[in-house]
Coordinates of C-alpha atoms in Angstrom, one line a residue:
M1 CA 0.0 0.0 0.0
I2 CA 1.3 3.4 -0.9
N3 CA 2.2 5.4 2.2
R4 CA 1.5 9.1 2.7
S5 CA 5.0 10.3 1.8
L6 CA 4.9 8.5 -1.5
V7 CA 1.5 9.9 -2.3
R8 CA 2.9 13.4 -1.6
A9 CA 5.9 12.6 -3.8
L10 CA 3.7 11.5 -6.6
L11 CA 1.6 14.7 -6.3
T12 CA 4.9 16.7 -6.3
S13 CA 5.8 15.1 -9.6
A14 CA 2.5 16.0 -11.1
V15 CA 2.6 19.6 -10.0
L16 CA 6.2 20.4 -10.6
A17 CA 6.7 18.4 -13.8
G18 CA 3.4 19.4 -15.3
T19 CA 2.9 15.9 -16.5
G20 CA -0.5 15.2 -14.9
L21 CA -1.3 13.0 -11.9
L22 CA 0.9 9.9 -11.8
M23 CA -0.8 6.6 -11.3
A24 CA 0.2 3.2 -10.1
G25 CA 1.1 2.0 -13.5
C26 CA 3.7 4.7 -14.1
N27 CA 7.0 3.7 -15.6
T28 CA 10.3 3.8 -13.6
D29 CA 11.2 7.3 -14.9
D30 CA 8.0 8.7 -13.4
I31 CA 8.6 7.0 -10.1
S32 CA 12.2 8.3 -10.1
L33 CA 10.9 11.8 -10.6
A34 CA 8.3 11.4 -7.9
N35 CA 10.9 10.2 -5.4
N36 CA 13.4 13.0 -6.3
A37 CA 14.9 13.7 -3.0
K38 CA 16.1 17.2 -3.9
A39 CA 12.8 18.4 -5.2
N40 CA 10.8 17.0 -2.3
Q41 CA 12.9 18.4 0.6
P42 CA 10.6 19.9 3.2
V43 CA 10.6 23.5 4.1
P44 CA 13.1 23.9 7.0
P45 CA 11.5 24.1 10.5
K46 CA 13.2 27.5 11.2
L47 CA 11.5 29.0 8.1
I48 CA 8.2 27.5 9.1
A49 CA 8.6 29.1 12.5
D50 CA 9.4 32.4 10.8
M51 CA 6.2 32.1 8.8
A52 CA 4.1 31.5 11.9
A53 CA 5.7 34.6 13.6
K54 CA 4.7 36.7 10.5
D55 CA 1.2 35.2 10.4
M56 CA 1.8 33.3 7.1
D57 CA 0.6 29.9 6.0
L58 CA 3.0 27.4 4.6
Q59 CA 1.2 27.1 1.3
S60 CA 0.2 30.8 0.9
P61 CA 1.4 32.5 -2.4
I62 CA 4.9 33.8 -2.8
L63 CA 6.6 36.5 -4.8
V64 CA 10.3 36.8 -5.7
R65 CA 12.4 39.9 -6.2
L66 CA 16.0 40.0 -7.4
F67 CA 18.5 42.9 -7.2
K68 CA 21.8 42.7 -9.2
Q69 CA 23.7 45.5 -7.6
E70 CA 22.9 44.3 -4.0
A71 CA 23.2 40.7 -5.1
E72 CA 20.1 39.8 -3.2
L73 CA 17.1 37.6 -3.8
E74 CA 14.0 38.2 -1.7
I75 CA 11.1 35.8 -1.0
W76 CA 7.9 37.6 -0.1
K77 CA 4.9 35.6 1.1
Q78 CA 1.2 36.5 1.6
D79 CA 0.2 36.7 5.2
R80 CA -3.3 36.1 6.5
S81 CA -4.3 39.8 5.9
G82 CA -3.8 39.1 2.2
R83 CA -0.8 41.4 1.9
F84 CA 2.7 40.3 1.0
A85 CA 5.5 40.6 3.6
L86 CA 9.2 39.8 3.3
L87 CA 9.9 36.3 4.5
K88 CA 13.6 36.0 3.8
T89 CA 16.5 37.6 1.9
Y90 CA 19.1 35.3 0.3
P91 CA 22.6 36.6 -0.9
I92 CA 23.1 35.7 -4.6
C93 CA 26.2 33.6 -5.1
R94 CA 26.8 34.7 -8.7
W95 CA 25.1 36.7 -11.5
S96 CA 26.6 37.6 -14.8
G97 CA 26.7 40.5 -17.3
D98 CA 26.1 44.2 -16.5
L99 CA 23.4 46.3 -15.0
G100 CA 20.7 46.4 -17.6
P101 CA 18.3 44.1 -19.4
K102 CA 19.2 41.1 -21.5
V103 CA 19.0 42.0 -25.2
R104 CA 20.3 39.0 -27.3
E105 CA 21.3 35.4 -27.1
G106 CA 24.9 35.0 -25.9
D107 CA 25.3 38.5 -24.3
R108 CA 25.8 37.0 -20.9
Q109 CA 23.2 39.3 -19.4
A110 CA 20.9 38.2 -16.6
P111 CA 17.4 39.4 -17.4
E112 CA 15.6 42.3 -15.8
G113 CA 11.8 42.9 -15.8
F114 CA 8.7 41.1 -14.7
Y115 CA 8.2 37.3 -15.3
S116 CA 5.7 34.7 -14.3
I117 CA 6.8 31.3 -13.0
S118 CA 4.4 28.4 -13.5
P119 CA 4.8 24.8 -12.2
A120 CA 6.0 23.7 -15.6
Q121 CA 9.0 26.0 -15.3
M122 CA 10.2 24.3 -12.1
N123 CA 13.0 21.8 -13.0
P124 CA 13.5 19.0 -10.5
Q125 CA 16.1 17.3 -12.8
S126 CA 18.3 20.4 -13.3
A127 CA 22.0 19.8 -14.0
Y128 CA 22.5 22.7 -11.6
Y129 CA 21.0 20.9 -8.6
L130 CA 17.4 22.5 -8.8
S131 CA 16.2 25.4 -10.9
F132 CA 13.3 27.3 -12.3
N133 CA 13.1 29.0 -15.7
T134 CA 12.6 32.8 -15.5
G135 CA 10.4 32.8 -18.6
Y136 CA 12.6 35.2 -20.5
P137 CA 11.8 36.5 -23.1
N138 CA 8.4 37.7 -22.0
A139 CA 6.0 39.5 -24.5
F140 CA 7.7 42.9 -23.9
D141 CA 11.1 41.4 -24.7
K142 CA 9.8 39.7 -27.8
A143 CA 8.2 42.9 -29.0
L144 CA 11.6 44.5 -29.0
G145 CA 13.2 41.6 -30.8
R146 CA 15.2 40.5 -27.8
T147 CA 16.4 36.9 -27.8
G148 CA 17.7 34.4 -25.3
S149 CA 16.8 31.1 -23.8
Q150 CA 17.4 28.9 -20.7
L151 CA 17.7 31.9 -18.3
M152 CA 17.4 30.3 -14.9
V153 CA 17.5 30.8 -11.2
H154 CA 19.5 27.7 -10.1
G155 CA 22.1 26.2 -7.7
D156 CA 25.8 25.5 -8.3
C157 CA 26.9 29.1 -7.9
S158 CA 27.9 29.4 -11.6
S159 CA 26.3 31.7 -14.1
R160 CA 26.2 32.7 -17.8
G161 CA 23.1 34.9 -17.9
C162 CA 21.5 33.3 -14.9
Y163 CA 21.0 34.0 -11.2
A164 CA 23.0 31.4 -9.3
M165 CA 22.6 30.4 -5.6
T166 CA 24.2 27.7 -3.5
D167 CA 22.5 24.3 -3.7
E168 CA 21.3 24.7 -0.1
Q169 CA 19.7 28.0 -0.8
M170 CA 18.1 26.7 -4.0
A171 CA 16.6 23.8 -2.1
E172 CA 14.8 26.3 0.2
I173 CA 13.6 28.5 -2.6
Y174 CA 12.4 25.6 -4.6
S175 CA 10.5 24.1 -1.6
L176 CA 8.8 27.5 -1.0
G177 CA 7.7 27.6 -4.7
R178 CA 6.5 24.0 -4.5
E179 CA 4.4 24.6 -1.4
S180 CA 2.8 27.7 -2.9
F181 CA 1.7 25.6 -5.9
F182 CA 0.3 23.0 -3.5
G183 CA -1.7 25.8 -1.9
G184 CA -3.3 26.7 -5.3
Q185 CA -1.1 29.5 -6.6
K186 CA -1.1 29.0 -10.4
S187 CA 2.2 31.0 -10.9
F188 CA 4.4 33.3 -8.9
Q189 CA 5.8 36.6 -10.0
L190 CA 9.5 37.2 -10.5
Q191 CA 10.6 40.8 -10.4
A192 CA 14.2 41.3 -11.5
Y193 CA 15.8 44.8 -11.0
P194 CA 19.3 46.2 -11.6
F195 CA 19.3 47.6 -8.1
K196 CA 16.8 48.6 -5.4
M197 CA 14.8 51.3 -6.9
T198 CA 15.7 54.0 -4.3
P199 CA 16.2 57.7 -5.0
A200 CA 19.9 57.2 -4.1
N201 CA 20.4 54.6 -6.8
M202 CA 18.3 56.5 -9.4
A203 CA 20.5 59.5 -8.8
K204 CA 23.7 57.5 -9.0
H205 CA 22.7 55.9 -12.3
R206 CA 21.0 58.9 -13.8
N207 CA 23.2 59.0 -16.9
N208 CA 22.9 55.3 -17.7
P209 CA 21.4 54.7 -21.1
N210 CA 19.0 52.0 -19.6
M211 CA 17.4 54.7 -17.3
P212 CA 14.2 54.9 -19.4
F213 CA 13.7 51.2 -19.1
W214 CA 14.5 51.3 -15.4
K215 CA 12.0 54.1 -14.8
M216 CA 9.3 51.9 -16.5
I217 CA 9.9 48.9 -14.3
K218 CA 10.2 51.1 -11.3
E219 CA 6.5 51.9 -11.7
G220 CA 5.8 48.2 -11.2
N221 CA 8.1 48.3 -8.1
D222 CA 6.1 51.3 -6.8
H223 CA 2.8 49.5 -7.4
F224 CA 4.0 46.6 -5.3
E225 CA 5.5 48.7 -2.5
V226 CA 2.4 50.9 -2.0
T227 CA -0.1 48.0 -2.2
R228 CA 1.9 45.0 -1.0
Q229 CA 0.0 43.1 -3.7
E230 CA 1.4 41.3 -6.8
P231 CA 0.9 43.9 -9.6
K232 CA -1.0 42.7 -12.6
V233 CA 1.3 43.0 -15.6
D234 CA 0.3 43.7 -19.2
F235 CA 2.2 44.9 -22.3
C236 CA 1.2 47.2 -25.1
E237 CA 2.9 49.7 -27.4
K238 CA 6.2 48.0 -26.4
K239 CA 5.9 49.0 -22.8
Y240 CA 4.8 47.6 -19.4
V241 CA 1.4 48.4 -18.0
F242 CA 0.6 47.7 -14.3
D243 CA -2.7 47.1 -12.7
A244 CA -4.8 48.0 -15.7
A245 CA -8.6 47.6 -15.3
K246 CA -11.6 48.1 -17.5
P247 CA -13.0 51.6 -17.7
P248 CA -16.4 52.3 -16.1
N249 CA -19.3 50.9 -18.1
A250 CA -16.9 48.9 -20.4
T251 CA -18.6 45.8 -21.7
R252 CA -15.6 44.0 -23.3
E253 CA -12.6 42.5 -21.5
L254 CA -9.3 44.2 -22.1
V255 CA -7.1 42.8 -24.7
F256 CA -3.4 43.6 -24.7
D257 CA -0.8 43.1 -27.4
A258 CA 2.8 44.0 -26.7
S259 CA 3.3 45.4 -30.2
A260 CA -0.1 47.0 -30.7
K261 CA -1.8 50.1 -29.4
C262 CA -2.9 50.1 -25.8
P263 CA -6.7 49.5 -25.2
A264 CA -8.6 52.1 -23.1
Y265 CA -7.9 51.2 -19.5
V266 CA -7.8 52.8 -16.0
I267 CA -5.8 52.2 -12.9
P268 CA -7.9 51.9 -9.7
Q269 CA -7.9 55.4 -8.2
E270 CA -6.6 54.4 -4.8
V271 CA -3.6 52.6 -6.3
A272 CA -3.0 55.4 -8.8
D273 CA -3.0 58.1 -6.1
A274 CA -0.7 56.1 -3.8
V275 CA 1.8 55.4 -6.7
R276 CA 1.7 59.1 -7.8
E277 CA 2.5 60.3 -4.3
K278 CA 5.4 57.8 -3.9
Q279 CA 6.8 58.8 -7.3
A280 CA 6.6 62.5 -6.5
T281 CA 8.5 61.9 -3.2
D282 CA 11.1 59.8 -4.9
L283 CA 11.6 62.3 -7.7
A284 CA 12.1 65.2 -5.2
E285 CA 14.6 63.2 -3.2
T286 CA 16.5 62.1 -6.4
A287 CA 16.7 65.8 -7.5
R288 CA 17.9 66.8 -4.0
L289 CA 20.7 64.1 -4.2
I290 CA 21.7 65.2 -7.6
A291 CA 21.9 68.8 -6.6
K292 CA 23.9 67.8 -3.5
G293 CA 26.5 66.3 -5.9
T294 CA 25.9 62.6 -5.9
P295 CA 28.5 61.2 -8.2
V296 CA 27.5 59.5 -11.4
A297 CA 28.2 55.7 -11.5
R298 CA 31.0 55.0 -13.9
T299 CA 30.6 52.9 -17.0
N300 CA 32.3 49.6 -16.5
T301 CA 34.4 47.7 -19.1
G302 CA 35.6 44.1 -18.9
I303 CA 33.0 43.3 -16.2
D304 CA 31.4 39.9 -15.5
G305 CA 28.5 40.4 -13.2
G306 CA 28.7 40.2 -9.4
M307 CA 28.8 38.1 -6.3
H308 CA 27.5 39.0 -2.8
R309 CA 30.4 39.8 -0.5
V310 CA 29.5 37.1 2.0
F311 CA 30.6 34.7 -0.7
A312 CA 33.4 36.8 -2.2
A313 CA 35.1 36.9 1.2
R314 CA 35.2 33.2 1.3
V315 CA 36.7 32.2 -2.0
P316 CA 40.3 32.6 -3.3
E317 CA 40.8 35.9 -5.2
G318 CA 37.2 36.7 -4.3
N319 CA 35.7 39.9 -5.7
T320 CA 32.2 41.3 -5.6
G321 CA 32.5 42.7 -9.2
L322 CA 29.5 45.0 -9.8
S323 CA 27.8 44.0 -6.6
E324 CA 27.7 46.5 -3.7
P325 CA 26.6 46.2 -0.1
G326 CA 22.9 45.7 0.3
D327 CA 21.2 44.3 3.4
G328 CA 23.9 44.8 6.1
S329 CA 22.6 41.8 8.1
L330 CA 23.6 39.4 5.3
S331 CA 27.2 40.6 5.4
L332 CA 27.4 39.8 9.1
M333 CA 26.7 36.1 8.5
A334 CA 29.1 33.9 10.5
R335 CA 29.3 31.4 7.6
A336 CA 28.4 31.3 4.0
P337 CA 24.8 30.2 3.4
G338 CA 25.6 26.9 1.8
T339 CA 28.4 25.0 0.2
I340 CA 30.6 27.1 -2.2
P341 CA 31.8 24.8 -4.9
S342 CA 35.6 24.9 -5.5
H343 CA 35.0 25.5 -9.2
V344 CA 33.3 28.8 -8.5
N345 CA 34.9 31.7 -10.5
P346 CA 34.3 35.1 -8.8
P347 CA 33.8 38.1 -11.0
K348 CA 36.7 40.4 -11.9
A349 CA 36.8 43.8 -10.3
P350 CA 35.3 46.6 -12.5
A351 CA 37.9 48.2 -14.7
E352 CA 38.2 51.4 -12.7
S353 CA 39.4 49.5 -9.6
R354 CA 42.2 47.7 -11.4
T355 CA 45.8 48.7 -11.7
P356 CA 47.1 50.2 -15.0
S357 CA 48.9 47.0 -15.8
E358 CA 45.8 44.9 -15.2
N359 CA 43.8 47.2 -17.5
L360 CA 46.5 46.8 -20.1
L361 CA 46.2 43.0 -20.0
T362 CA 42.4 43.0 -20.2
G363 CA 42.2 45.6 -22.9
A364 CA 40.3 48.0 -20.6
P365 CA 41.0 51.8 -20.7
E366 CA 43.1 53.1 -17.9
Q367 CA 40.9 54.5 -15.0
P368 CA 41.8 56.1 -11.7
K369 CA 42.0 53.6 -8.8
L370 CA 39.1 53.5 -6.4
V371 CA 40.4 50.9 -4.0
A372 CA 43.4 51.0 -1.8
A373 CA 44.7 47.5 -2.4
P374 CA 44.0 46.2 -5.9
A375 CA 44.7 42.7 -7.0
P376 CA 48.3 42.0 -8.3
A377 CA 48.9 42.3 -12.0
S378 CA 49.8 38.6 -12.2
A379 CA 46.5 37.4 -10.9
P380 CA 45.2 34.6 -13.2
T381 CA 42.3 35.3 -15.6
R382 CA 39.9 32.4 -15.7
V383 CA 37.8 31.5 -18.7
A384 CA 35.2 28.8 -19.1
N385 CA 33.3 27.2 -21.9
A386 CA 30.6 24.7 -22.2
A387 CA 30.4 21.5 -24.2
P388 CA 27.1 20.4 -25.7
A389 CA 25.3 17.5 -24.0
A390 CA 23.6 14.5 -25.4
Q391 CA 19.9 14.4 -25.8
D392 CA 17.4 11.7 -25.1
D393 CA 13.9 11.0 -26.4
G394 CA 12.6 9.6 -23.1
F395 CA 10.4 11.1 -20.4
F396 CA 13.1 13.3 -18.9
S397 CA 14.1 14.6 -22.3
N398 CA 10.6 15.7 -23.0
L399 CA 10.6 17.4 -19.5
A400 CA 13.9 19.0 -20.3
R401 CA 12.7 20.4 -23.6
K402 CA 9.6 21.7 -21.8
V403 CA 11.4 23.4 -19.1
G404 CA 14.8 24.3 -20.6
L405 CA 18.2 23.0 -19.3
G406 CA 21.7 24.3 -19.8
S407 CA 24.8 22.3 -20.4
A408 CA 28.3 22.8 -19.0
A409 CA 31.9 21.7 -19.2
D410 CA 35.2 22.2 -17.3
A411 CA 36.5 25.6 -16.4
T412 CA 39.9 26.4 -17.7
A413 CA 42.4 28.9 -16.6
S414 CA 45.2 30.9 -18.2
T415 CA 47.7 33.2 -16.6
P416 CA 48.7 36.4 -18.4
P417 CA 52.5 37.2 -18.6
S418 CA 53.7 39.7 -16.1
K419 CA 55.3 41.7 -19.0
P420 CA 53.0 41.7 -22.1
K421 CA 55.1 41.6 -25.2
A422 CA 52.4 43.2 -27.4
P423 CA 50.2 45.5 -25.4
E424 CA 48.7 47.0 -28.6
A425 CA 47.3 43.6 -29.6
K426 CA 45.9 43.1 -26.1
R427 CA 44.1 46.4 -26.2
N428 CA 42.3 45.2 -29.4
E429 CA 40.9 42.1 -27.8
P430 CA 37.3 42.0 -26.5
P431 CA 37.3 42.6 -22.7
R432 CA 35.1 39.6 -21.9
P433 CA 36.6 36.4 -20.5
E434 CA 35.6 34.3 -23.5
A435 CA 38.2 36.3 -25.6
A436 CA 40.8 33.7 -24.5
A437 CA 41.2 30.7 -26.7
P438 CA 38.8 28.1 -25.5
K439 CA 39.8 24.6 -24.8
T440 CA 36.4 23.2 -25.6
T441 CA 33.7 24.0 -28.1
A442 CA 30.9 26.3 -26.9
P443 CA 27.4 24.8 -26.8
K444 CA 24.6 25.6 -29.1
P445 CA 22.2 28.0 -27.3
D446 CA 19.3 25.5 -27.4
A447 CA 21.4 22.4 -26.4
K448 CA 19.8 20.5 -23.6
P449 CA 21.7 17.9 -21.4
D450 CA 20.3 14.4 -21.0
A451 CA 18.0 14.8 -18.1
K452 CA 18.4 11.2 -17.0
H453 CA 22.1 11.5 -17.1
A454 CA 22.0 14.8 -15.2
A455 CA 19.9 13.3 -12.5
A456 CA 22.3 10.3 -12.1
S457 CA 25.3 12.6 -11.9
R458 CA 24.0 14.9 -9.2
P459 CA 24.7 14.5 -5.5
P460 CA 22.0 13.5 -3.0
A461 CA 19.9 16.2 -1.4
K462 CA 21.8 18.5 0.9
P463 CA 20.7 19.6 4.3
S464 CA 18.9 23.0 4.6
V465 CA 21.1 26.0 5.1
S466 CA 18.8 27.1 7.8
D467 CA 19.5 24.1 10.0
T468 CA 22.9 22.6 9.4
P469 CA 26.3 24.3 8.8
A470 CA 27.6 23.6 5.4
P471 CA 31.3 22.3 5.2
A472 CA 33.6 24.1 2.8
A473 CA 34.3 22.2 -0.4
K474 CA 37.8 20.7 -0.7
D475 CA 37.7 20.1 -4.4
S476 CA 35.4 20.3 -7.4
Q477 CA 33.1 17.6 -5.9
V478 CA 30.2 19.0 -4.0
S479 CA 29.8 17.8 -0.4
G480 CA 28.0 14.5 -0.2
S481 CA 28.4 13.5 -3.8
A482 CA 30.1 10.5 -5.2
P483 CA 32.8 10.9 -7.9
I484 CA 31.3 10.1 -11.3
V485 CA 33.3 10.2 -14.5
S486 CA 30.6 11.7 -16.8
S487 CA 30.5 14.4 -19.4
N488 CA 27.6 16.0 -17.5
S489 CA 28.7 15.5 -13.9
F490 CA 29.5 18.2 -11.4
D491 CA 33.2 17.7 -11.9
S492 CA 33.0 18.2 -15.7
R493 CA 30.8 21.2 -15.8
F494 CA 32.2 24.7 -16.2
G495 CA 32.3 26.7 -12.9
A496 CA 32.8 30.2 -14.1
V497 CA 29.8 31.1 -16.2
K498 CA 26.5 30.0 -17.6

């Protein structure tokens, strides 16, 4: 007789894989998915206690917010009053690219904007421990001709256009999403921002060419902050529209098309008034800070995203890259929240903080130094590439195509000479890490790893970061895993970028 835990596991498979309710006659692949230890880890007791203290139910809806500059991921959860409240903030282990939206396939940018995460986008068989697909590109992105695929929030602390957490963090985040689906939430909203949309940040980045886009998504941020409700998102005339409603006496439902003219709509008066008041206050404060002389953020060259300093402080040659201090409480953590893989490749410092010799080697223009102790000129420059993975026509392959998986290969490293023989040639090279000659062939954008093989090569479920201290990794093998000689194993995947 099937016990209660197996029944729940079967239901988990149905909800998260989007394959329908599994029955007794399912094949072995289905049973393996239903019994996936990683995807079925319970929400940690400490987090459940935090929910109780904040008057939240375990299965109430969630909302996720991401901030690149602060390298933080926030989980908001609906309390019994019906409003969303902050449940927990997670430091992001690695994100890639620059501040600004993703524009095209291969630009290494982590996306920015508003996205909807359904159960079908949750991937229990991820090659990066666990993951969910952000849903990029959304209708707005497509209307602008933007391209990209397989943009995830996942574990393994490696990124090439994704937001990467530690495996332990990802287990918690995944479990919270899973429980919200069990509670009836059809999808949860992901809000991805370049930074917290404060007057100070808007003043600092006032000359950034992405500012018109940032002001547009800030409106959605303002709707959420004044209502503490998930803003309704629509697209028309190649722009975002938030909390649109039918005009009085309208008889037809609103129809939005991201590339077409906006239909006649209204924003509920109470919401519109609150948002207008907040925006006026923010604009006045931004103007005051500019008049006071707030310096303009410099344009970076040769950058590769960021890493929260709680992680950067614990890895060799660690650097936060473009990330800056956010929630001060996170930086005071006694230990890193989860296992940091030894293959992790921290971002390089922005060009303006490197020495003249480092800028010469990377091809970046010389900038005044902003830090007292820059890294030595002989510091190695790491590069990484990914190898395409095999595909399979079985159950997991169909799941992989449905959700979207990335592939990976070993990270390689090269050390620049202390005295470059031809500085002029170096200056002409592209500043990004992939400029170095790769040792392996880069994958095709849509390549998907064999899901069965990925599942077999992953380590067993890790303890929650909330409950058990995570030991530091001694090599490229994640704690608790068994060595496996496989083209898609942890040891063979690239560690620097995704």
